Coordinates of C-alpha atoms (C1' of nucleotides) in Angstrom, one line a residue:
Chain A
X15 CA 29.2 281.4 85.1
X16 CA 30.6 279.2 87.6
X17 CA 33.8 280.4 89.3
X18 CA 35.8 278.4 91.1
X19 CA 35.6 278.1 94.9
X20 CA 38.1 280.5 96.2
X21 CA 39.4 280.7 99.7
X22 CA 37.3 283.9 100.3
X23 CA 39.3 285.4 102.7
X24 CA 37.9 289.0 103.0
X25 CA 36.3 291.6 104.9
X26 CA 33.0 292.2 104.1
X27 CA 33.6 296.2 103.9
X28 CA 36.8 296.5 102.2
X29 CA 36.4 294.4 98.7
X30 CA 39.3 293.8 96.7
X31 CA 40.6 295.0 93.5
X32 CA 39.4 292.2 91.3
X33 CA 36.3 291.3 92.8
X34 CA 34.8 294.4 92.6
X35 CA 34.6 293.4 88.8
X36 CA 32.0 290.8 89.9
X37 CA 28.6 291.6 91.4
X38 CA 28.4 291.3 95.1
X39 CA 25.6 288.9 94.8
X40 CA 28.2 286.0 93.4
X41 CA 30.7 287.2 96.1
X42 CA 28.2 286.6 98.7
X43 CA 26.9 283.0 96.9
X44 CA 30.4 281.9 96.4
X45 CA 31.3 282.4 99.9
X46 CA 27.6 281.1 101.2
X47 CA 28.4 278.4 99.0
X48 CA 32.3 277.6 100.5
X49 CA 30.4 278.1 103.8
X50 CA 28.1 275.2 102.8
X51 CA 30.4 272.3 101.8
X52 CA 32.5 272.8 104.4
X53 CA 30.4 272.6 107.2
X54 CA 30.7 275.6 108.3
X55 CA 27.0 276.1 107.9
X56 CA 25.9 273.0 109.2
X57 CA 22.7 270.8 107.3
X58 CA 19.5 271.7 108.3
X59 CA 20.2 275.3 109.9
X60 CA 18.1 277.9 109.2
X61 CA 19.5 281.1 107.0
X62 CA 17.8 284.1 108.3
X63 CA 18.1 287.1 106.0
X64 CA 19.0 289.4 108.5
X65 CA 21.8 287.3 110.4
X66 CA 23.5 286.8 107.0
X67 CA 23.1 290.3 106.0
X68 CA 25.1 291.2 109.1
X69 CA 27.5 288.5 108.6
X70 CA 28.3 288.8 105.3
X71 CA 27.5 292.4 105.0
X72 CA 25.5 292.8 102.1
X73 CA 21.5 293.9 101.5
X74 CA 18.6 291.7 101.6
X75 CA 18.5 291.7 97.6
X76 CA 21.9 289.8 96.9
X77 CA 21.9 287.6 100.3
X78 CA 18.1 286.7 98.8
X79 CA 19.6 286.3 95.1
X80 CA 22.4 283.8 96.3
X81 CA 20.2 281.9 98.2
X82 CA 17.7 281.5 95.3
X83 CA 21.1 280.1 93.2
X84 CA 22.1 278.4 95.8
X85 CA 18.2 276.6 96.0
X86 CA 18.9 275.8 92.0
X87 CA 22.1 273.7 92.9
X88 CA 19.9 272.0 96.3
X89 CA 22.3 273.0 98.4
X90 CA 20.0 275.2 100.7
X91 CA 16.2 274.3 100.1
X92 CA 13.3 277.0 100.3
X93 CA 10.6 276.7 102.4
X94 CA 7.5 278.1 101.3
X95 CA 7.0 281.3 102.8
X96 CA 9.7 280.8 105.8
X97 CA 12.8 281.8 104.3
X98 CA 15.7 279.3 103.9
X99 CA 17.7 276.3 105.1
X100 CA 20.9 274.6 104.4
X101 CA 19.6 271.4 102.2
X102 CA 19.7 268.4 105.4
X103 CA 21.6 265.2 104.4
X104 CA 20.3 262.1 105.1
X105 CA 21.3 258.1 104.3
X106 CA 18.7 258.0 101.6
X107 CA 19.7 261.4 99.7
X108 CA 23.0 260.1 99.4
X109 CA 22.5 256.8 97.9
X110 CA 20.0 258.4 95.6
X111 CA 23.1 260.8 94.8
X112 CA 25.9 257.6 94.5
X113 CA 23.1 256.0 91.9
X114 CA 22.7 258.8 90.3
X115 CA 26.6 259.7 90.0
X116 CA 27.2 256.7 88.8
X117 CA 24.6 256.6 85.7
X118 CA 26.0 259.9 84.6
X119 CA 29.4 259.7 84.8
X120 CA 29.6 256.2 83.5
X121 CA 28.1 256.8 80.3
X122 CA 29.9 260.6 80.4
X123 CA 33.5 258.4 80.9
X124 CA 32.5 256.1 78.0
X125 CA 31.8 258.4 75.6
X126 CA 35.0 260.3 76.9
X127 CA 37.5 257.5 75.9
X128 CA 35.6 256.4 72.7
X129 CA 35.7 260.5 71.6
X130 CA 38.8 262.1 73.6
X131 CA 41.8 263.5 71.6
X132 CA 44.8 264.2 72.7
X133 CA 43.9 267.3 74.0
X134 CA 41.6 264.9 76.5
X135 CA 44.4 262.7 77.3
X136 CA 46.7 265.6 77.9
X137 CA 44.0 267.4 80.4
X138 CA 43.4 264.3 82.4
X139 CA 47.6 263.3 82.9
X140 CA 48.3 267.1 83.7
X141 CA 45.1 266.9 86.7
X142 CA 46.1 263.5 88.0
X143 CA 49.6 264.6 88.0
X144 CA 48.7 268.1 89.7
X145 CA 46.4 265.9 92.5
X146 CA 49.0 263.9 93.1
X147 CA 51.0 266.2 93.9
X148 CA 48.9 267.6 96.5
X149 CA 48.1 266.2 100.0
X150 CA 44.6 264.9 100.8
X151 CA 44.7 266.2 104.5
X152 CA 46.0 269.2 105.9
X153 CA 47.2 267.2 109.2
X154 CA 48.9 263.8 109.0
X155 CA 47.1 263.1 112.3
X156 CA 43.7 263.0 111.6
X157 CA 41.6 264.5 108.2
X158 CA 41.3 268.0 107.7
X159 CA 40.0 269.3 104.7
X160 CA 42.1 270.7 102.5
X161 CA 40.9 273.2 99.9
X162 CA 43.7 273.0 97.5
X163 CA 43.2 269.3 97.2
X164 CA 39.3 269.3 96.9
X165 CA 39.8 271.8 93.8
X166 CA 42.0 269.7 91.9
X167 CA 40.1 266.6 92.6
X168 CA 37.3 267.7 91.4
X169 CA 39.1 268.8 88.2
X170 CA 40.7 265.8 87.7
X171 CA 37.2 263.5 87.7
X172 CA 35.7 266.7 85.2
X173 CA 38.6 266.5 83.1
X174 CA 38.3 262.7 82.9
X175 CA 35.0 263.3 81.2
X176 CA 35.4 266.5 79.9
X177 CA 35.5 265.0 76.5
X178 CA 32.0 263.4 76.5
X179 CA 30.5 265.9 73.7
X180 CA 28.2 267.4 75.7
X181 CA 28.5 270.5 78.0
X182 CA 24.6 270.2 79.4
X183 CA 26.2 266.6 80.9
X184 CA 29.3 268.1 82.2
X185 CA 27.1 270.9 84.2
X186 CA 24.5 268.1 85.3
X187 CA 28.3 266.1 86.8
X188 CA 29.5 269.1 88.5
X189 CA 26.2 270.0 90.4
X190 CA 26.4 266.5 91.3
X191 CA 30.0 266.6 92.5
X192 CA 29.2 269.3 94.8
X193 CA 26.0 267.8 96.6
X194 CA 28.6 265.3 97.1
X195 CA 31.4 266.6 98.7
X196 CA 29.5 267.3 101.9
X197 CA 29.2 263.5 102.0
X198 CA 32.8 262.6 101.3
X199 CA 34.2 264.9 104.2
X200 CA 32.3 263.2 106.2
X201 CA 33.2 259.8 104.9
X202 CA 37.0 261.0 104.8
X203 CA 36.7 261.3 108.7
X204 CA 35.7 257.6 108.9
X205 CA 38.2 256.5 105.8
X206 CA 41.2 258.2 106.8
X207 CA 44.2 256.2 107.6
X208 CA 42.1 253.4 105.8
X209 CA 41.7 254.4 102.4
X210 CA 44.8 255.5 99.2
X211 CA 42.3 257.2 97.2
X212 CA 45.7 258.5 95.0
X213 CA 46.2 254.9 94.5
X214 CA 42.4 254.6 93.3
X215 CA 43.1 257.8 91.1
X216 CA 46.2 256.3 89.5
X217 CA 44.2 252.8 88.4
X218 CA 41.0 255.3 86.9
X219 CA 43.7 257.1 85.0
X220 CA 45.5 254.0 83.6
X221 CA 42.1 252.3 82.0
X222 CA 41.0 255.6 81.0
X223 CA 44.6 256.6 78.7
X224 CA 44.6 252.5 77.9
X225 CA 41.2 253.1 76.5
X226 CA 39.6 250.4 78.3
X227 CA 36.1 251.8 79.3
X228 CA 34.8 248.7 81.2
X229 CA 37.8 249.0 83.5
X230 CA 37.7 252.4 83.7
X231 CA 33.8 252.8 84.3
X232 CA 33.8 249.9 86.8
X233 CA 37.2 251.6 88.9
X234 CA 35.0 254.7 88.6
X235 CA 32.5 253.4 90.5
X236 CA 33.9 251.4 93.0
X237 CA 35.8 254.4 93.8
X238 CA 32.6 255.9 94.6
X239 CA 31.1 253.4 95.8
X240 CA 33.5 252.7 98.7
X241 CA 32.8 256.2 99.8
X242 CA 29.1 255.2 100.9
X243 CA 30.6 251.8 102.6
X244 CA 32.4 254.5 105.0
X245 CA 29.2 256.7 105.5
X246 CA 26.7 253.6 106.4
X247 CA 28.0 253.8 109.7
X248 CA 27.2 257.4 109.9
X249 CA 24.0 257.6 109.0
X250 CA 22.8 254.5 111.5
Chain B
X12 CA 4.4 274.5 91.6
X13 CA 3.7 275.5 88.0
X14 CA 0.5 277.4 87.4
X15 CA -1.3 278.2 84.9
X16 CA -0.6 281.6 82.9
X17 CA -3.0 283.9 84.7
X18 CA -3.6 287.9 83.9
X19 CA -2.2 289.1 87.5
X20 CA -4.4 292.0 87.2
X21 CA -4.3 293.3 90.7
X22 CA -2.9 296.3 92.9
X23 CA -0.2 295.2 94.6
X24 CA -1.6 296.0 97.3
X25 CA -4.9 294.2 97.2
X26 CA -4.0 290.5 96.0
X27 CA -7.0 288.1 95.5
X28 CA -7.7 285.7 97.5
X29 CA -6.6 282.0 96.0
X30 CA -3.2 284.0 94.5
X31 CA -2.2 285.2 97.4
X32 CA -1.1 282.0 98.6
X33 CA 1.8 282.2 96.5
X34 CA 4.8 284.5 96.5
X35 CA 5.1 287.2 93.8
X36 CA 8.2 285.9 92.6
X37 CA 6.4 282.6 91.7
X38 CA 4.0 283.9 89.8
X39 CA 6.3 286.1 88.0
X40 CA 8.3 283.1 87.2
X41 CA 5.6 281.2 85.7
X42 CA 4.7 283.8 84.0
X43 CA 8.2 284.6 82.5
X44 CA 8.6 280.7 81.6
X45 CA 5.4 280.5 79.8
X46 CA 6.0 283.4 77.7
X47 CA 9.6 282.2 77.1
X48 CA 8.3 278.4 75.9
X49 CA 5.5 279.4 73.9
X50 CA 7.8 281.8 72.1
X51 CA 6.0 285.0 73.0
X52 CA 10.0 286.1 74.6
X53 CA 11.5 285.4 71.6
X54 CA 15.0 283.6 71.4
X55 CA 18.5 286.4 72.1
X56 CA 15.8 288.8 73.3
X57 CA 17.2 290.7 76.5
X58 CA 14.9 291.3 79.1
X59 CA 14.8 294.7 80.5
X60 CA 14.3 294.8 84.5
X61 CA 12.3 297.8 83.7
X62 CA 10.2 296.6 81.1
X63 CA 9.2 293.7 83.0
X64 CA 8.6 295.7 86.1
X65 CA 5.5 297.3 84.0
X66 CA 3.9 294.6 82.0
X67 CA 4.6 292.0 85.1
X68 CA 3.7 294.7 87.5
X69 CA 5.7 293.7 90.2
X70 CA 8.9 295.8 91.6
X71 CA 12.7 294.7 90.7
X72 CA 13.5 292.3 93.5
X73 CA 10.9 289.6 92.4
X74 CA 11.9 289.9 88.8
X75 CA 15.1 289.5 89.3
X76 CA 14.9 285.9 91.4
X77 CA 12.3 284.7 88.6
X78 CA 14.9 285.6 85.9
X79 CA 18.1 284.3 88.1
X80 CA 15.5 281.1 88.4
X81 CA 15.0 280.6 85.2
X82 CA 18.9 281.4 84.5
X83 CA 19.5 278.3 86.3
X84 CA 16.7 276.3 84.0
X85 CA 18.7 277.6 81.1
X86 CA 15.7 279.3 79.6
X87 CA 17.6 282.7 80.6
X88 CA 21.5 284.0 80.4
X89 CA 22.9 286.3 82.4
X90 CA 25.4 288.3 81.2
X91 CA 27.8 289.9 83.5
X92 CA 26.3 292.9 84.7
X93 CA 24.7 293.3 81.9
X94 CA 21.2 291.5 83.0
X95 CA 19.5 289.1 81.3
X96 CA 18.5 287.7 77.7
X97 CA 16.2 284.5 76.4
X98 CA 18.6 282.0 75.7
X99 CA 19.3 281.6 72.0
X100 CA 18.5 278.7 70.3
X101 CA 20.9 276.9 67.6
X102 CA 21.6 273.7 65.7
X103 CA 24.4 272.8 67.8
X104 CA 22.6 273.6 70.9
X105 CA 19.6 271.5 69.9
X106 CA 22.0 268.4 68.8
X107 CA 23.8 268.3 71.9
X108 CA 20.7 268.9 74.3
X109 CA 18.9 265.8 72.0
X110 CA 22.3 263.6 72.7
X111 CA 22.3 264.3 76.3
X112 CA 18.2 263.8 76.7
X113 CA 18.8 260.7 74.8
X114 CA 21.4 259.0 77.5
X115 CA 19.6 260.5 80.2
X116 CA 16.2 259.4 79.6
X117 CA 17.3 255.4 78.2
X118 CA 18.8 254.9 81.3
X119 CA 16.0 256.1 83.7
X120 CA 13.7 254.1 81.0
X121 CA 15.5 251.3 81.7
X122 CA 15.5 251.4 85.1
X123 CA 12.0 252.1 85.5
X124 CA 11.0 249.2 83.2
X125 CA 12.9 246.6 85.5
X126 CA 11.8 248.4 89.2
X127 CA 8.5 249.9 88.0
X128 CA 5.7 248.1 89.9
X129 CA 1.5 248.1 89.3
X130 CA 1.7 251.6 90.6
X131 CA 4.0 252.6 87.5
X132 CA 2.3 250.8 85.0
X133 CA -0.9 252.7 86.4
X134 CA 0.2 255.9 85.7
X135 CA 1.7 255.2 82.4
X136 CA -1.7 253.7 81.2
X137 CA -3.6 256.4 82.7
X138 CA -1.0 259.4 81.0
X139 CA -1.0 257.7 77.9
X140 CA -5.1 257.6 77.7
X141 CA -4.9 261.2 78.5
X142 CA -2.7 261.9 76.0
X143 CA -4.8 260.0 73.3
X144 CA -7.8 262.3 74.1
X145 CA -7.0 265.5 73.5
X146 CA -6.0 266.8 70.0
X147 CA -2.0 267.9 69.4
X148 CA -2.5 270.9 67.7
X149 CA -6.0 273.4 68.3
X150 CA -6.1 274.2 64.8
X151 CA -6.9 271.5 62.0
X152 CA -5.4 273.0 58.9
X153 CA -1.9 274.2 60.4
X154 CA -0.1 273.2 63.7
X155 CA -1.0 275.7 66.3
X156 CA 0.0 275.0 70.3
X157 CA -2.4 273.4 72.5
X158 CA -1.2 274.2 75.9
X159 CA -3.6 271.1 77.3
X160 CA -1.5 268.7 75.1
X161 CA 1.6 269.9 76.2
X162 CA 0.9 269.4 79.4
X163 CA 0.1 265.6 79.3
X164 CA 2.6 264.7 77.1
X165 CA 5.0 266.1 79.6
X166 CA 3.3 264.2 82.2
X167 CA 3.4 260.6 79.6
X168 CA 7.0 260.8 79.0
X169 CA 7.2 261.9 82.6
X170 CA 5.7 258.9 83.9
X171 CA 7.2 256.4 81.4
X172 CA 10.6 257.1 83.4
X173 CA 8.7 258.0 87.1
X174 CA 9.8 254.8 88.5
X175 CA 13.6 255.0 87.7
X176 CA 14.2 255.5 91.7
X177 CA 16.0 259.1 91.4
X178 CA 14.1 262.2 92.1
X179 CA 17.7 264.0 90.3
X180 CA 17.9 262.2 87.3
X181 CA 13.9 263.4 87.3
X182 CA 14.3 266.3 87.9
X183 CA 17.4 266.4 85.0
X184 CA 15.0 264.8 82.4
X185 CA 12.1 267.4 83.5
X186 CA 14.6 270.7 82.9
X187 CA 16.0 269.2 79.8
X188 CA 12.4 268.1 78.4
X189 CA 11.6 272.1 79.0
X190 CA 14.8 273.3 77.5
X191 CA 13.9 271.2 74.3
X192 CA 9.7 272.4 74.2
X193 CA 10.9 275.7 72.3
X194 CA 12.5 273.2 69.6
X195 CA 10.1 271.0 68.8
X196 CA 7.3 273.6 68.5
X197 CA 9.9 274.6 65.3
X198 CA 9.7 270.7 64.9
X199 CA 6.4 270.5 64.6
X200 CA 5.6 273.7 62.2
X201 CA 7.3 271.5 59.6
X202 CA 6.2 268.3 60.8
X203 CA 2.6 268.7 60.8
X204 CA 0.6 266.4 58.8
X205 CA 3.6 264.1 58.3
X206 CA 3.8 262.7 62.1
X207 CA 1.7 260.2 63.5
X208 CA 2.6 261.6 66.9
X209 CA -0.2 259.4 68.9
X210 CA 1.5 255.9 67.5
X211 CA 4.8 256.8 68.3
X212 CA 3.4 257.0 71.7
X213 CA 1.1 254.1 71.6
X214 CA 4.2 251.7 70.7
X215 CA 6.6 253.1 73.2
X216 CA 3.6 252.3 75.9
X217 CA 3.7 249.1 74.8
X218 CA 6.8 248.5 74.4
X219 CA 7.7 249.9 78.0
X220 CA 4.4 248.2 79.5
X221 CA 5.7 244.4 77.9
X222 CA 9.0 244.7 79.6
X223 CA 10.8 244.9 77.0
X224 CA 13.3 247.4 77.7
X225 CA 15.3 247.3 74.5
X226 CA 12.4 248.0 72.2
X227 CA 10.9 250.5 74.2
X228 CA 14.2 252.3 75.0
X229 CA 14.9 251.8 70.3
X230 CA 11.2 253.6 70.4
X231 CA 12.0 256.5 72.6
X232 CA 14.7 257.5 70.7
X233 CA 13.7 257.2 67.6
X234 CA 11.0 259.2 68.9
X235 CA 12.9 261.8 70.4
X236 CA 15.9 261.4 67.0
X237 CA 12.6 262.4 64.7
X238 CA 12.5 265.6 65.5
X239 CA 15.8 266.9 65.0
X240 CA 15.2 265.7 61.5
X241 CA 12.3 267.9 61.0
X242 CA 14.2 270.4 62.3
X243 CA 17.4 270.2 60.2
X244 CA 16.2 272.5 57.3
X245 CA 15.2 275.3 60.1
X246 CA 19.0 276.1 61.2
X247 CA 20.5 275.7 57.5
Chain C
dA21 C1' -7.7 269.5 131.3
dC22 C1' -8.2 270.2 126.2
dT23 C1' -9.0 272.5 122.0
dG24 C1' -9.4 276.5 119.3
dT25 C1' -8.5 281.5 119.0
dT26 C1' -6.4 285.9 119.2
dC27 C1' -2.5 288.5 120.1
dT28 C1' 2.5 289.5 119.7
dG29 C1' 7.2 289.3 118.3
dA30 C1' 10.0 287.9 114.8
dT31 C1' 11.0 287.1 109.9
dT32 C1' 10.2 287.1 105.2
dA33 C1' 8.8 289.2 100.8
dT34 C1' 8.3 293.3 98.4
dC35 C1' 8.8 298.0 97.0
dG36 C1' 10.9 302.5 95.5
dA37 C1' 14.8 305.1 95.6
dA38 C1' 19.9 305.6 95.5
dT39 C1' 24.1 303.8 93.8
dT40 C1' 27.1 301.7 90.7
dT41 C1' 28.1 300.1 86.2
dA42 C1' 27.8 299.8 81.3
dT43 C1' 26.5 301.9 76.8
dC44 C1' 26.1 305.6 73.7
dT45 C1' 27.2 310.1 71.6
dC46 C1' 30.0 313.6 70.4
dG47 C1' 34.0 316.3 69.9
dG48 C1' 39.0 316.6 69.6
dC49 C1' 43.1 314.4 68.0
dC50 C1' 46.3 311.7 65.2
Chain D
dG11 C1' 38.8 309.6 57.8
dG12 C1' 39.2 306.7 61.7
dC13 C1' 40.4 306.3 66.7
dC14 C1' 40.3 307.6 71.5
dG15 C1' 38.3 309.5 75.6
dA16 C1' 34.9 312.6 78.3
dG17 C1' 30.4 313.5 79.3
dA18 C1' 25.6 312.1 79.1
dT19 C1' 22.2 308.5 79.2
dA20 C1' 20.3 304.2 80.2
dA21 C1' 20.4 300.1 82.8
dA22 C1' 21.6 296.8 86.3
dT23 C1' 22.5 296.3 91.0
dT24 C1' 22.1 297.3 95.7
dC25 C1' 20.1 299.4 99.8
dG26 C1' 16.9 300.7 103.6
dA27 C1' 12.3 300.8 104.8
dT28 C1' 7.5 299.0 104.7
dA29 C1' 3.9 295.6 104.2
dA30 C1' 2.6 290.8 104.5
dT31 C1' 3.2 286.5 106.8
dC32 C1' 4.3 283.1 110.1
dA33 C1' 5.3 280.6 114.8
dG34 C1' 4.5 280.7 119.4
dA35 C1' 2.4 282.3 123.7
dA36 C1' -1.3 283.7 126.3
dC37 C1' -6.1 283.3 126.7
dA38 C1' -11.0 281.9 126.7
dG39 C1' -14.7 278.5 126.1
dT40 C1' -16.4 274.0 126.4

DNA sequence: ACTGTTCTGATTATCGAATTTATCTCGGCC
DNA sequence: GGCCGAGATAAATTCGATAATCAGAACAGT
């Protein structure tokens, strides 16, 4: 159901080959959605049916239907009777988020290294080793997001607890993952230079294959935690 | 947000006054859900666009958000371009949605018992009493649905956890206590007679209204752990 | 000068029809 | 007899237009 966030480059008139297979309703979310986390449409701005319908070319119907989706994963809300906005972000929403995170993925980590097989093990060295391989920014200057590297990191943290038995958990992760990254690229603008999140990576990896869960689960969490030290600054 | 089941007799183009208020899709949502919970949509069944357009009376466009709604509450699948169905029930579906309710909701029971204030205990009292006063099933001899009852023991087990300071991990326990009504009315078919529902709830109250956080959080489970037991013979 | 009201332009929510896509049926072929 | 593909049917998806609704401006009354 969920396809992974693809560059999208396109024009609107002309689809491709293969995604004429999918409906143009998920073309239009998954590019709304890309749109979204990285910035381009910025919190709090208004998403008027008919600006996106030229924009993105499409009818009302599947601009409306991946909004709706989109209002299921918060990251536009509805308003009543007054269309749609991109979901705001706000000091308080995120620490609500880190808290959140946190509870989830330490007990979905935990029950990772007590269950995880090989086939676990296996599926978290191949994504730390892909991440690694990867840069974080697309400049060396300053931070620049880089698409490549935001896929793979996400897979590596779901593939760390991809073995907690319980798919409803995983989904309930990656919905939180992605109300998150709008966050981190702003805390990556503050933490670059600072931070050697591939370090962090490495040390989460090592407890996790060493099956230590306390040192896993509290590396976890410090290495989201630090993101929010990098974002006080941003939201005062 | 959720209303009650109401008969939406009306032409379209004459809506009554207090209804009105609220968007079409909405209604048709809550309409859709209710059906779907209290069975009357039966589990695998697809859901024609048509057919709902007639007995919902309401064109294609508001049937279709309700249903991609309720796709992202789990209650409905889509399938490709292939519409929609009632998501299926199963054993396995039912263990792991009971495992994942279970971590979710000790966790947010826990945290409400150490952060809850007078304010908490309030509303836990005052759901509880609720609870007490109105009779689980309508009928005496077998178990038949009481909507009423339904509702406030949502509301109790809601407010047992209301003070866990995240609106997500709420709004989580909320979806998954939905996703898990269609079970235990199975539960309950078999279990009638057998369970003393109202003590189960009287002892997690106190358990959770004494502090005691490990009791309360041994009670909630077992409370919750009961009836997958009950249910065991339905999926064999 | 202030509050409440009506009008107006803009925007959303909804509909019904047209289009695209899948499913089913039947006949020909191996 | 079973398999494959073409045509027919049903269904989902999408579109363009219409009706309902809202925010803001101009206006009138106290």
């Amino acid at each position: 159901m969920i396809n992974k966030t693809e560059t999208l480059q396109r024009t609107a008139t002309q689809p491709d080959a293969q995604a004429a297979q999918e409906s143009l309703t998920s073309r239009v979310y998954a590019r709304l959605r890309a749109d979204i986390l990285a910035g381009r449409l910025e919190p709090a701005r208004k998403l008027k049916i008919e600006d996106l319908r030229k924009s993105y070319g499409a009818g009302a119907s599947p601009i409306r239907e991946a909004l709706s989706h989109l209002a299921s994963d918060h990251l536009v809300e509805r308003l009543d009777q007054r269309g749609f906005r991109v979901t705001d972000v706000s000091g308080e929403e995120f620490n609500e988020l880190r808290k959140t995170r946190c509870w989830l993925e330490e007990r979905a980590l935990r029950e990772s290294i007590a269950h995880g097989g090989p086939d676990w093990e296996e599926r978290v060295v191949l994504a730390a080793y892909r991440l690694s391989s990867v840069p974080w920014s697309k400049s060396a200057d300053e931070y620049v997001v880089n698409g490549e590297w935001e896929d793979l990191h996400k897979a590596f943290h779901m593939a760390l607890i991809s073995a907690c038995g319980s798919a409803i958990l995983l989904r309930f992760c990656s919905q939180l993952y992605d109300q998150n990254i709008r966050y981190r690229v702003l805390s990556n603008r503050a933490a670059y230079r600072e931070r050697d999140s591939s370090a962090e990576h490495e040390a989460i990896r090592e407890a996790a294959l060493a099956r230590d869960a306390d040192l896993a689960v509290e590396r976890l969490l410090a290495h989201y935690s630090r993101t929010g030290s990098y974002l006080r600054d941003t939201f005062d």
